[in-house]
């Protein structure tokens, strides 16, 4: 097809050819083509088949209002051909067809539409019941549009930015551009977002004069030039706004050009003030077969020619409800399109200057007429026009029907931000009311049509945004307001809804194949609210969302109700305003985790790393998943564990002790210098949330540890529970400031004494002692003798920057004993053998301190401390029906350990295994379980129900804990 | 039934002056209870009073996932029966509820998560519910799009596969129940809000609405997320509930690619493909009270990050629509069901959080027993709101909840 | 929505930097002699106001302060509190 050349409005570069492969054949176009314009220029009329009826569908709009032109591009489905620029060598495939869009084997579905009234799927397929599972499979196959392969990889980089602005303007048409210039003139930081690849909005393709000698498109480019030169305006072209949230948070995504380093990027803006100048789209005209390929909106036909140099067809009929339609007819006629006639649905007339121009071109004009039916089996061949009473009819041959009921404003951003949409009888628009503060609407979306008024309303909104930023522009604002009042206000709009004849296939929604008959059916069934009709018929729930159905559906419902008090109400607008790739939302998405200071050496030592909350930690260092060698090394020799993830805190100040008394169950007045003190924290329910050790460093100055999981919450926990008290204390989270090495095993002392400057004998540094040492005279170490793993052990806290050095020093010192790492798996078994709990493992949300047998840590006599959880601890202390923690061994020592998490049953579930492992030290499995109180007595039999046990229950018996070294002499060595 | 074009339910706003029972809320639980009162107990002099339109609340906003692999034995039998009721009810209502029995796969991303799942799996098996642990390879076989490599931020350690679960068409449940109840004579009154509850001598006497007063000896508060505010404002009964906004979204429709409901606690994310082909995914809650149903920029981005980690092929798919609803969360993620305590004739069914869809039919059935007889059926007893003062949290969640300040 | 909260120290910041700390119910009741019902009322039960409520927040990803603000739960927006009532 020959393309129009030399038009000043063109946005393509005819000098550079491009080509794509479509349906296995090669097609050529020019640089600047979208997939849709290229295919259209090559004669493609049927782009896809519709969801339900497999009706042929063609190019209807150019901004992706429906899925009519959805195609598969390079294995990515559901790509909208209308706003996807052609890249050389793209592979494009049609979707949802069995065969080709021209010859679709599923086309017979259209004949079955009688069997598919609104909501038909609720009434069939379930009788008999066995039909349904088969039907499901079939329904799934026919549903959906494009197909995706499970291992397809989307190419391209996806980026994200978070700019801030004083004023953010959505839409770079004349109003938005004027707003941007007004704000920029005040030296504010302005961001301008435009979804098309260029600025200009609806001025961009029109040759009508703005002022004598100045056509609209030139005026558009003039404004654009001014903008591009303003240093404080950041322009984002090809950037679609997708979300609009309270406090002026705007989200959008930008499509990258070939020069950009991103395929798409997510843009999130926080602005002081926002101007929405998104203009209008067209309201579809409802008549029979209004979806036939060859039927398109005014802007589509006009921009095809003016922007891309493609004439929509040979012979066109216009059925429109807006002056833009007459203007387009005149312009397209002059560009070479033959026009059979122009029907204007408005009875109250158009701009009187326009009909004479039609007459001058011999184009018949039919005011008060409208398209009633489109003919043609696959593509448009003929159209029947009718007058508004439906009495007179006339047919015209044509291959193009430009059809449009009128305009409708693009209010999505305002609606998302919380504005209400109300029907305005003058414009026929759903106009925003209750627009949130610091947000302004401008331009055509308010019903303005006069170009000067549109620009001025943009300027006014821009100035109001300036005022929101705290600048004194009140006088200027009043001046502009006065000026605007003198210009034409909102124009009267077409309120026409549906052709006055009965038709079978008049589509309210293309994507979901919903006809007005379906709407009638829904209403007869009792669905009277538009929102419910939408759900029942699924009108407006397809890929184009409200783009096609959004305006006509509520109007049609109100019309049908014929009830004067029922105002048309649009359905709720939902984000994203434009379908957005998950890749774009996800952006760069780095995997993040925290590493301890000795991470690298842990990995080098063969550590199998795993994620523990935010951290990476070594589970084990040997191939054996039970970590036997590591366990035995700790029991008989000496091992080293990187325990840096432990929470570490300093709390100091005159009221530090009071704060500790508040959150710890024990009497923290007993915490003293040189000794470690074990205690636990509960929540108000008396349930244990943390345990750790504390010591006093100096007067009113304490150091304490928490479990890894609580490190992040502890400061706020303590402050929360003292928030009414105005106490004077400070708390510092030292978790990342200190690394921790647990040096454990009978040979631990021999290693440590080689490197520290103080005495570490059992007398000088007894069990539960706390000492500060220097290692090699340079590294300050806080050492504590604790017994979590049940052997002689030293927990060494060291500034993070020295952690690796200390590790290396100890490794060297321990070489003669063959010192070795141990990991979490070994630690787990070691502590289990000692009956030591790990919170979250031996406890759950509802487990109290009493339940895990640590009730004795609670000092009931510190009432005045108002200890968190004390009330609940008191109220539950004699409750015998709760789950209690017990130790168990298998009845048959040769049996294997039950799997963690296995329930304990006796007619019903009575508890579960928390942790169970084979104990190499005891040569039999041991475990801990939470069981109902009556099972907690020593020697009681526990029956364990493992998953997949097929009725084979395991038998265990309750035994006292600790299992290993019950008197604890090994850790006191 | 639809073909005949008869109204599915009575026309709105015709209130009688008295009813045997008034149900506040035309949501899932209110409609289900009304249906069972009428069909099982012959109590059809009942009004369901709905402030907006039926299904306005969580009923029309949920992601319709049903399953029976709960954690505790108090919950398991209830959800098991619930799952078995969908096909039965489809026949009974002659309305296709479209139970798509695709099975649920819940992913574990750590040893600890596997252990927690084992308890759940074994407990389910003990109750005769099909549920099993599978390894990453088997996960991949079920869901070929899943990334089971260690490229993930949280690699997959295994999963809990629960074949009897799936999804049900949520709107169909609302409409089917409303239609069934209406046919039996229940009045479904839309566009009328309850504004007060009358009590005399410790008994319910009436219900105030913005369209007049109704006398009644029984009221069921099934107002979903508004139940707690209603209880507090109208009766001075405060409840252990936090109302949070919960969001969900769908992608554009695709040919079948995901054949199960998949979920991951670690990624705060679940996804399934609806019968229409959209990938529906949720559900995040901003952890502070909220009665708005606004979506957040924060969440849709998070969801894309999470989903594209688990299912990398979805990078090339577009989100099409996001929405939000409200979730009434209790401290232990189990509901509150009470009656005649302390006010005779006052029944309460709320706190369902994001579990109130899968449970609605079975709860309605037993609640109808409760309301008709005045005696609480055994299966509902553990859910009394008194459990919080008795220090008996239910244990449905093993971990501390993040929306309560007390953890 | 995009909640912002004004920290008394750091100013207006994104809501996601903060952690919610419950309705402001006043200081905990004296532990001595507290009945289970009264305890539960303070610890677990809420007013669930659909409207403006006073509530606690912590600037978790900032200065760490706990403070209270007024927020309209039906709009999810911070609002000015009632004028102080001291004469
Ligand atoms: C995004 C999302 C996803 C979810 N996903 C799932 C899921 O996958 N599976 C699952 O099981 N659950 C899910 N849920 C939860 C489920 O939807 C709810 O638990 C369920 O809807 C609760 O039912 P209900 O009948 O108690 O309340 P609703 O269904 O909310 O009904 C309550 C009704 O009461 C009305 N009402 C309120 N106040 C008044 C008044 N004063 N007078 C009259 N009427 C009033 C409301 O308008 C509303 O219609 C999800 C929820 C959401 C929001
Ligand atoms: Zn701060």
GROMACS .gro file of N, CA and C in nm, chain A residues 174-176 178-179 202-203 208 210-211 216 219 441-461 480-491:
model
  135
  174UNK      N    1  -0.186   2.005   2.514
  174UNK     CA    2  -0.175   2.151   2.532
  174UNK      C    3  -0.194   2.193   2.678
  175UNK      N    4  -0.287   2.132   2.751
  175UNK     CA    5  -0.310   2.173   2.889
  175UNK      C    6  -0.191   2.136   2.977
  176UNK      N    7  -0.146   2.012   2.965
  176UNK     CA    8  -0.034   1.967   3.046
  176UNK      C    9   0.092   2.046   3.017
  178UNK      N   10   0.110   2.351   2.903
  178UNK     CA   11   0.096   2.486   2.957
  178UNK      C   12   0.116   2.485   3.108
  179UNK      N   13   0.065   2.382   3.174
  179UNK     CA   14   0.083   2.371   3.319
  179UNK      C   15   0.231   2.360   3.352
  202UNK      N   16  -0.356   1.607   2.167
  202UNK     CA   17  -0.448   1.605   2.054
  202UNK      C   18  -0.427   1.724   1.960
  203UNK      N   19  -0.330   1.810   1.990
  203UNK     CA   20  -0.290   1.908   1.889
  203UNK      C   21  -0.203   1.843   1.781
  208UNK      N   22  -0.619   2.185   1.173
  208UNK     CA   23  -0.707   2.299   1.193
  208UNK      C   24  -0.629   2.412   1.256
  210UNK      N   25  -0.517   2.699   1.501
  210UNK     CA   26  -0.525   2.742   1.640
  210UNK      C   27  -0.552   2.892   1.639
  211UNK      N   28  -0.463   2.961   1.568
  211UNK     CA   29  -0.482   3.101   1.534
  211UNK      C   30  -0.453   3.108   1.385
  216UNK      N   31  -0.287   2.369   1.457
  216UNK     CA   32  -0.275   2.312   1.592
  216UNK      C   33  -0.147   2.233   1.610
  219UNK      N   34   0.138   2.457   1.674
  219UNK     CA   35   0.128   2.513   1.808
  219UNK      C   36   0.178   2.410   1.911
  441UNK      N   37  -0.717   1.923   3.805
  441UNK     CA   38  -0.751   1.871   3.672
  441UNK      C   39  -0.749   1.988   3.575
  442UNK      N   40  -0.713   1.961   3.452
  442UNK     CA   41  -0.708   2.069   3.353
  442UNK      C   42  -0.737   2.016   3.214
  443UNK      N   43  -0.781   2.106   3.129
  443UNK     CA   44  -0.787   2.079   2.986
  443UNK      C   45  -0.916   2.014   2.941
  444UNK      N   46  -0.899   1.935   2.838
  444UNK     CA   47  -1.011   1.876   2.768
  444UNK      C   48  -1.095   1.784   2.857
  445UNK      N   49  -1.031   1.725   2.956
  445UNK     CA   50  -1.106   1.632   3.040
  445UNK      C   51  -1.218   1.702   3.118
  446UNK      N   52  -1.211   1.837   3.126
  446UNK     CA   53  -1.317   1.912   3.195
  446UNK      C   54  -1.431   1.947   3.099
  447UNK      N   55  -1.418   1.908   2.975
  447UNK     CA   56  -1.522   1.939   2.878
  447UNK      C   57  -1.485   2.056   2.789
  448UNK      N   58  -1.370   2.117   2.811
  448UNK     CA   59  -1.328   2.231   2.729
  448UNK      C   60  -1.294   2.184   2.588
  449UNK      N   61  -1.326   2.267   2.490
  449UNK     CA   62  -1.291   2.231   2.353
  449UNK      C   63  -1.217   2.341   2.282
  450UNK      N   64  -1.233   2.462   2.328
  450UNK     CA   65  -1.165   2.573   2.266
  450UNK      C   66  -1.015   2.564   2.296
  451UNK      N   67  -0.930   2.561   2.193
  451UNK     CA   68  -0.786   2.539   2.216
  451UNK      C   69  -0.725   2.640   2.313
  452UNK      N   70  -0.765   2.765   2.301
  452UNK     CA   71  -0.707   2.867   2.390
  452UNK      C   72  -0.750   2.842   2.533
  453UNK      N   73  -0.876   2.806   2.550
  453UNK     CA   74  -0.926   2.778   2.685
  453UNK      C   75  -0.855   2.657   2.744
  454UNK      N   76  -0.828   2.561   2.660
  454UNK     CA   77  -0.759   2.440   2.709
  454UNK      C   78  -0.620   2.477   2.760
  455UNK      N   79  -0.549   2.554   2.681
  455UNK     CA   80  -0.415   2.594   2.724
  455UNK      C   81  -0.421   2.675   2.853
  456UNK      N   82  -0.517   2.764   2.856
  456UNK     CA   83  -0.526   2.852   2.973
  456UNK      C   84  -0.564   2.773   3.098
  457UNK      N   85  -0.652   2.674   3.082
  457UNK     CA   86  -0.689   2.595   3.200
  457UNK      C   87  -0.567   2.517   3.250
  458UNK      N   88  -0.480   2.479   3.156
  458UNK     CA   89  -0.355   2.414   3.196
  458UNK      C   90  -0.267   2.510   3.274
  459UNK      N   91  -0.260   2.631   3.225
  459UNK     CA   92  -0.178   2.732   3.292
  459UNK      C   93  -0.231   2.756   3.433
  460UNK      N   94  -0.363   2.763   3.443
  460UNK     CA   95  -0.426   2.786   3.573
  460UNK      C   96  -0.393   2.672   3.671
  461UNK      N   97  -0.406   2.549   3.622
  461UNK     CA   98  -0.375   2.435   3.709
  461UNK      C   99  -0.228   2.438   3.749
  480UNK      N  100  -0.572   3.485   3.566
  480UNK     CA  101  -0.596   3.378   3.470
  480UNK      C  102  -0.740   3.329   3.481
  481UNK      N  103  -0.790   3.324   3.603
  481UNK     CA  104  -0.928   3.280   3.621
  481UNK      C  105  -1.024   3.371   3.545
  482UNK      N  106  -0.998   3.501   3.558
  482UNK     CA  107  -1.085   3.597   3.488
  482UNK      C  108  -1.077   3.579   3.337
  483UNK      N  109  -0.956   3.564   3.291
  483UNK     CA  110  -0.933   3.548   3.148
  483UNK      C  111  -1.006   3.424   3.096
  484UNK      N  112  -0.995   3.316   3.175
  484UNK     CA  113  -1.056   3.190   3.135
  484UNK      C  114  -1.209   3.202   3.130
  485UNK      N  115  -1.262   3.279   3.224
  485UNK     CA  116  -1.407   3.295   3.231
  485UNK      C  117  -1.462   3.358   3.103
  486UNK      N  118  -1.377   3.434   3.035
  486UNK     CA  119  -1.424   3.500   2.912
  486UNK      C  120  -1.425   3.405   2.792
  487UNK      N  121  -1.353   3.295   2.804
  487UNK     CA  122  -1.344   3.202   2.691
  487UNK      C  123  -1.458   3.100   2.699
  488UNK      N  124  -1.484   3.029   2.588
  488UNK     CA  125  -1.592   2.930   2.591
  488UNK      C  126  -1.566   2.825   2.699
  489UNK      N  127  -1.670   2.792   2.774
  489UNK     CA  128  -1.659   2.692   2.881
  489UNK      C  129  -1.680   2.552   2.827
  490UNK      N  130  -1.710   2.458   2.916
  490UNK     CA  131  -1.731   2.320   2.873
  490UNK      C  132  -1.840   2.311   2.766
  491UNK      N  133  -1.813   2.234   2.665
  491UNK     CA  134  -1.906   2.225   2.553
  491UNK      C  135  -2.012   2.119   2.582
   0.00000   0.00000   0.00000
